[in-house]
mmCIF file of C-alpha atoms in Angstrom:
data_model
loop_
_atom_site.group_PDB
_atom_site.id
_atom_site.type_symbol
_atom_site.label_atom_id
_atom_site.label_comp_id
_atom_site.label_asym_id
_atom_site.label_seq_id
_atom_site.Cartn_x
_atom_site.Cartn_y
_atom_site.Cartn_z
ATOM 1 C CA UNK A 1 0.000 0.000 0.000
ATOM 2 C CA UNK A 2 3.083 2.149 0.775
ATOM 3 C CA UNK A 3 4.317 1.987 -2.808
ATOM 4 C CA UNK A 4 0.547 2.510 -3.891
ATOM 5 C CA UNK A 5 0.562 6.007 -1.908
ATOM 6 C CA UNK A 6 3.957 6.981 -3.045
ATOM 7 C CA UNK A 7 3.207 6.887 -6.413
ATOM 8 C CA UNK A 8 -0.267 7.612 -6.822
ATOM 9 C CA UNK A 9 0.217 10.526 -4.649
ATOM 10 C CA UNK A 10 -3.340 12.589 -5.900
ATOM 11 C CA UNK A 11 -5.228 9.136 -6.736
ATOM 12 C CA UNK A 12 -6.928 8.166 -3.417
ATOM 13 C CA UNK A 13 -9.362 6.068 -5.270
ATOM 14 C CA UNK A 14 -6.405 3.756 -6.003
ATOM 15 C CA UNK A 15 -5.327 3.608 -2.653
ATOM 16 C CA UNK A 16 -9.115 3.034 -1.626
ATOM 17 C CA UNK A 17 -9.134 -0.115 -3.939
ATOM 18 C CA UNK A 18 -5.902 -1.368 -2.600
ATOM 19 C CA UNK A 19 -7.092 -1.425 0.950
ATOM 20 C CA UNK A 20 -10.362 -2.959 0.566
ATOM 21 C CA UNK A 21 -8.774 -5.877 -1.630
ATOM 22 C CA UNK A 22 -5.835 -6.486 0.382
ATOM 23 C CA UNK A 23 -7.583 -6.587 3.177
ATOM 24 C CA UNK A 24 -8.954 -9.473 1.543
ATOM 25 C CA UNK A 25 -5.837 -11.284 2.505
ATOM 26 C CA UNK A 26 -6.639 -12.099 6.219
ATOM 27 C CA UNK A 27 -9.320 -13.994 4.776
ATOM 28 C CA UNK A 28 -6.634 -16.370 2.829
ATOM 29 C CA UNK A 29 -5.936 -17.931 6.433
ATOM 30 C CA UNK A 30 -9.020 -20.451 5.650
ATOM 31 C CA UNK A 31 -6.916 -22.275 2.490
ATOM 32 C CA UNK A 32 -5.268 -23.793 5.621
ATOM 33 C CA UNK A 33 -8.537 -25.796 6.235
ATOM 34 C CA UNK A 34 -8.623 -26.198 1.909
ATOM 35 C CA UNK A 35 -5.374 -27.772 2.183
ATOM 36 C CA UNK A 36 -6.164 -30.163 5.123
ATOM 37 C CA UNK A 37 -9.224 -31.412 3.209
ATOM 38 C CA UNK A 38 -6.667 -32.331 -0.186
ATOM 39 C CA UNK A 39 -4.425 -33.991 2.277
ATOM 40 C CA UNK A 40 -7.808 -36.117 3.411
ATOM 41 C CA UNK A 41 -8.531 -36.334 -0.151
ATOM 42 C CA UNK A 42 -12.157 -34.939 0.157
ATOM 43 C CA UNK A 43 -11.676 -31.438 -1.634
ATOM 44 C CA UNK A 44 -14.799 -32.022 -3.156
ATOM 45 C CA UNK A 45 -16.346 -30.664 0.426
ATOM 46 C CA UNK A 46 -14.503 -27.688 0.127
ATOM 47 C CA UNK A 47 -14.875 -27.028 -3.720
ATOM 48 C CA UNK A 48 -18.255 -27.029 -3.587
ATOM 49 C CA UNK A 49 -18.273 -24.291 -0.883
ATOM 50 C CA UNK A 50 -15.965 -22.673 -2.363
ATOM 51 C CA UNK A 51 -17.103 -22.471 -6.021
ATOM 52 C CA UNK A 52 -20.916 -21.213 -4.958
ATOM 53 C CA UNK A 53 -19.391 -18.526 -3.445
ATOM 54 C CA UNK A 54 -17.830 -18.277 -6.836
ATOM 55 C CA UNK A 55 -20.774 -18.545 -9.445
ATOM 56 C CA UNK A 56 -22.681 -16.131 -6.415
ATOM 57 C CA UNK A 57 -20.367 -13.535 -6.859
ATOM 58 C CA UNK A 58 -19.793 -13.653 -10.820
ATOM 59 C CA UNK A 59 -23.529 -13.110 -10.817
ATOM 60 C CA UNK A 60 -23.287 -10.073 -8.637
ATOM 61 C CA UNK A 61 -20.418 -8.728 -10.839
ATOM 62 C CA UNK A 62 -22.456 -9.407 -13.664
ATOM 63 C CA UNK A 63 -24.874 -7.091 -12.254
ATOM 64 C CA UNK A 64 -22.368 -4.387 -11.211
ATOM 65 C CA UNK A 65 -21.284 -4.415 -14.968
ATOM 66 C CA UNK A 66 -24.547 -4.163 -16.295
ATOM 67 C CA UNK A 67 -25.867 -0.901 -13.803
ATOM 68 C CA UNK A 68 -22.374 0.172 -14.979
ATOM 69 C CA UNK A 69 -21.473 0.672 -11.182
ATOM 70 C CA UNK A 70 -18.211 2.061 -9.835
ATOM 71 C CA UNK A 71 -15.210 0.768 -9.444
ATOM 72 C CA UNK A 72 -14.888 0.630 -5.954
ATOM 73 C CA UNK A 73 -18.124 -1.566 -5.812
ATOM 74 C CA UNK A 74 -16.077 -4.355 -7.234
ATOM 75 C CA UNK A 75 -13.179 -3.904 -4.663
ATOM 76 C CA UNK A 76 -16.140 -4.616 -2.195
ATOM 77 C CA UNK A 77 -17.358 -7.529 -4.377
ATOM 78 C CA UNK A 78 -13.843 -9.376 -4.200
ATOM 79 C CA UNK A 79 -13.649 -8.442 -0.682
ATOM 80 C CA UNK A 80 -16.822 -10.079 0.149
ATOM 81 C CA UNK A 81 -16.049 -12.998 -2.024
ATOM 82 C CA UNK A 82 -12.671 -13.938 -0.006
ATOM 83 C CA UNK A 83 -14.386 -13.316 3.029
ATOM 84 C CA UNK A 84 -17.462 -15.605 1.974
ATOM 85 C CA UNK A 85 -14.738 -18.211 0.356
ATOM 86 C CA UNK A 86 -13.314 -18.355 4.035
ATOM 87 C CA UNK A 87 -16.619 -18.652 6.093
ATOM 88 C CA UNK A 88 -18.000 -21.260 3.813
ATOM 89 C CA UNK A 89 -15.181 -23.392 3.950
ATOM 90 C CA UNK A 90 -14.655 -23.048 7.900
ATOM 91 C CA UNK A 91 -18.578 -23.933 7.780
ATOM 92 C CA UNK A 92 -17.814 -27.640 6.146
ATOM 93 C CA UNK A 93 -15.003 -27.760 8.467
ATOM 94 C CA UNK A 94 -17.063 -27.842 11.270
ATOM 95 C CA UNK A 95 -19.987 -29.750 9.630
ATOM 96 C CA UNK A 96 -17.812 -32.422 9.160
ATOM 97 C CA UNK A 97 -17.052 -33.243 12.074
ATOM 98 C CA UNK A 98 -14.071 -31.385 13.040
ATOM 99 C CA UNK A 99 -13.422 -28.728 16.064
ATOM 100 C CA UNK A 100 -11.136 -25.790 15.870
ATOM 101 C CA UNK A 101 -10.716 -25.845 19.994
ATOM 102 C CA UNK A 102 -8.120 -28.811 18.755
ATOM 103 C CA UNK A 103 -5.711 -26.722 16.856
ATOM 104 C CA UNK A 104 -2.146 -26.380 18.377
ATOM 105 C CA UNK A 105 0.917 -24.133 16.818
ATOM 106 C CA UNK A 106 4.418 -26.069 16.086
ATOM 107 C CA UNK A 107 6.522 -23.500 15.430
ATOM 108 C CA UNK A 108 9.222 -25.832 14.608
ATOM 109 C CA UNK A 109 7.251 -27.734 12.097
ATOM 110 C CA UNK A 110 6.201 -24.322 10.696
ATOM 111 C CA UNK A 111 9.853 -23.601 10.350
ATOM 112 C CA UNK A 112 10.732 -26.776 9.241
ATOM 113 C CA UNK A 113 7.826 -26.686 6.515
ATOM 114 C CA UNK A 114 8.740 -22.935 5.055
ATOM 115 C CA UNK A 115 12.584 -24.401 4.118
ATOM 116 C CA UNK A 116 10.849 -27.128 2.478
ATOM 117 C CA UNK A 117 8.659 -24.970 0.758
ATOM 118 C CA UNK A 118 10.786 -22.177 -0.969
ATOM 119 C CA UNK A 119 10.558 -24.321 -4.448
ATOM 120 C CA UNK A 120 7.050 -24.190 -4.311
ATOM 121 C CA UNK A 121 7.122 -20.948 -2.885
ATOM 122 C CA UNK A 122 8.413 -19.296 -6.206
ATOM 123 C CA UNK A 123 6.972 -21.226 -8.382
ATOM 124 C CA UNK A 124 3.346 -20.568 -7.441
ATOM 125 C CA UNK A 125 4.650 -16.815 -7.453
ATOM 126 C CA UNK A 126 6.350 -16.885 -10.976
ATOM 127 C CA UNK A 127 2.431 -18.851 -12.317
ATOM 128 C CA UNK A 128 0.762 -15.583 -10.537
ATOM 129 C CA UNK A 129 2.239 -12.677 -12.023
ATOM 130 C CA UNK A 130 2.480 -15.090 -15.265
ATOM 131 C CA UNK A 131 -1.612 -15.664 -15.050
ATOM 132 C CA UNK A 132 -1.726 -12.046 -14.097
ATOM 133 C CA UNK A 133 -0.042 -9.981 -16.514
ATOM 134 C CA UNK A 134 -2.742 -10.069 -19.216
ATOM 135 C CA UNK A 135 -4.441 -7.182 -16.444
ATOM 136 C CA UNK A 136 -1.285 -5.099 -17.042
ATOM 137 C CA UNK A 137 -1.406 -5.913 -21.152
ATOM 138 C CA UNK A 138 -4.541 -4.694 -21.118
ATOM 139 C CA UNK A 139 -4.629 -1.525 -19.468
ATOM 140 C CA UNK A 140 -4.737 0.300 -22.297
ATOM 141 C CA UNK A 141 -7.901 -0.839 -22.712
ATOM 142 C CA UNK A 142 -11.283 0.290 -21.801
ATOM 143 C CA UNK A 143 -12.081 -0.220 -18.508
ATOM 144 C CA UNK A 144 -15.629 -1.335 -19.337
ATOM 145 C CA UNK A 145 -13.570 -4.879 -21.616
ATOM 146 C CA UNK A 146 -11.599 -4.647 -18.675
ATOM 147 C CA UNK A 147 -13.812 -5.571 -16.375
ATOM 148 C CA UNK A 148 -15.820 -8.401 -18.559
ATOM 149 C CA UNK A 149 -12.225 -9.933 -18.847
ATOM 150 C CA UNK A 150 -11.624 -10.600 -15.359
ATOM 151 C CA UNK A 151 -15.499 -11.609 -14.701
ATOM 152 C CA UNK A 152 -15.075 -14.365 -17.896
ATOM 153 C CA UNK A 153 -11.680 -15.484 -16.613
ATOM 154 C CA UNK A 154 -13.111 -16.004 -12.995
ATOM 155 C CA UNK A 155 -15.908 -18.170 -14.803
ATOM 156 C CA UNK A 156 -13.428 -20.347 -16.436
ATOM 157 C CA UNK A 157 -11.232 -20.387 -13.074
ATOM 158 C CA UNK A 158 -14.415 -22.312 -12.009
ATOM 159 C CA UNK A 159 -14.646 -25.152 -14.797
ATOM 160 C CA UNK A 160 -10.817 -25.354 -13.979
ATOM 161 C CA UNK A 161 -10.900 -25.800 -10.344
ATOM 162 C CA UNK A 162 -13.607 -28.900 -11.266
ATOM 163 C CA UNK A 163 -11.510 -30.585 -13.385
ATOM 164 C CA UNK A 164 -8.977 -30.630 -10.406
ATOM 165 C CA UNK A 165 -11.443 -31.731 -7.873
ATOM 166 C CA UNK A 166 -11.976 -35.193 -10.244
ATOM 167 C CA UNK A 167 -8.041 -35.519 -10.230
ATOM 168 C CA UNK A 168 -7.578 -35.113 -6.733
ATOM 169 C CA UNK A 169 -10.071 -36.761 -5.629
ATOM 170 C CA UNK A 170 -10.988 -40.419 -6.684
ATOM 171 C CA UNK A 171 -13.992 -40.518 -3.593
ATOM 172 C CA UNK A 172 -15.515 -38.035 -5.832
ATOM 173 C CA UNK A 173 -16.765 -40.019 -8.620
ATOM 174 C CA UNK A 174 -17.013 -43.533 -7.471
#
């Protein structure tokens, strides 16, 4: 945000956008409970939370686009969709059968599991800004295609994420 303000100095609508969407990111915390249902193999629990918080949203962003609403009220939109993303998913957590009273910290495990990691680490980093940098291609262009571009490509993100679910997990389909 500090590189936002510094040089976007007179555009407080930018920095606006940045704070509601990153503060999106406390919300990420909840992949945690993602990842523990892959390791389980039953991602299909999650996915489905997960993915009608998805088709919710692109409907409501759908909307925005067609009352040609401002720009900010998408920054709410993803806001409220990470936010949903991470309640939903907490909610099968517990509807399963699990209690989050039993969670303990290992901060040597943690440690040990962020060396291990650093591969993976930049690799997921180096697929972001590569998945990404279409946005920054296309900032020349009207804000208006702008916007239908990232609704359609968080539509196919959807039929994506189900062909994973079948990969990852056999339960799924038999």
């Amino acid at each position: 945000m500090t590189a936002i303000a510094v040089v976007n100095l007179k555009e407080s609508l930018t920095l606006w956008l940045v704070r509601i969407v990153a503060a999106g990111t406390m919300f990420q915390s909840c992949q945690t409970i993602n990842f523990w249902f892959h390791s389980q193999v039953q991602s299909q629990y999650t996915a489905v939370a997960k993915n009608s918080v998805s088709l919710l949203v692109a409907g409501i962003r759908t909307g925005l686009i067609l009352v040609q609403a401002r720009v900010i009220a998408f920054a709410w939109v993803t806001l409220a969709e990470v936010a949903l993303a991470g309640l939903a998913i907490a909610l099968v957590y517990q509807n399963r059968g699990n209690n989050f009273k039993l969670w303990r910290v290992s901060w040597q495990r943690g440690k040990q599991l962020l060396q291990e990691s650093r591969p993976l680490v930049l690799s997921s980093l180096a697929i972001f800004i590569y998945s990404k940098i279409y946005m920054i291609m296309l900032g020349s262009v009207d804000k208006t295609e702008l916007g239908y571009d990232a609704d359609a490509v968080k539509l196919s993100e959807i039929c994506d994420f189900w062909a994973l679910i079948i990969i990852c997990s056999p339960n799924w389909h038999s």
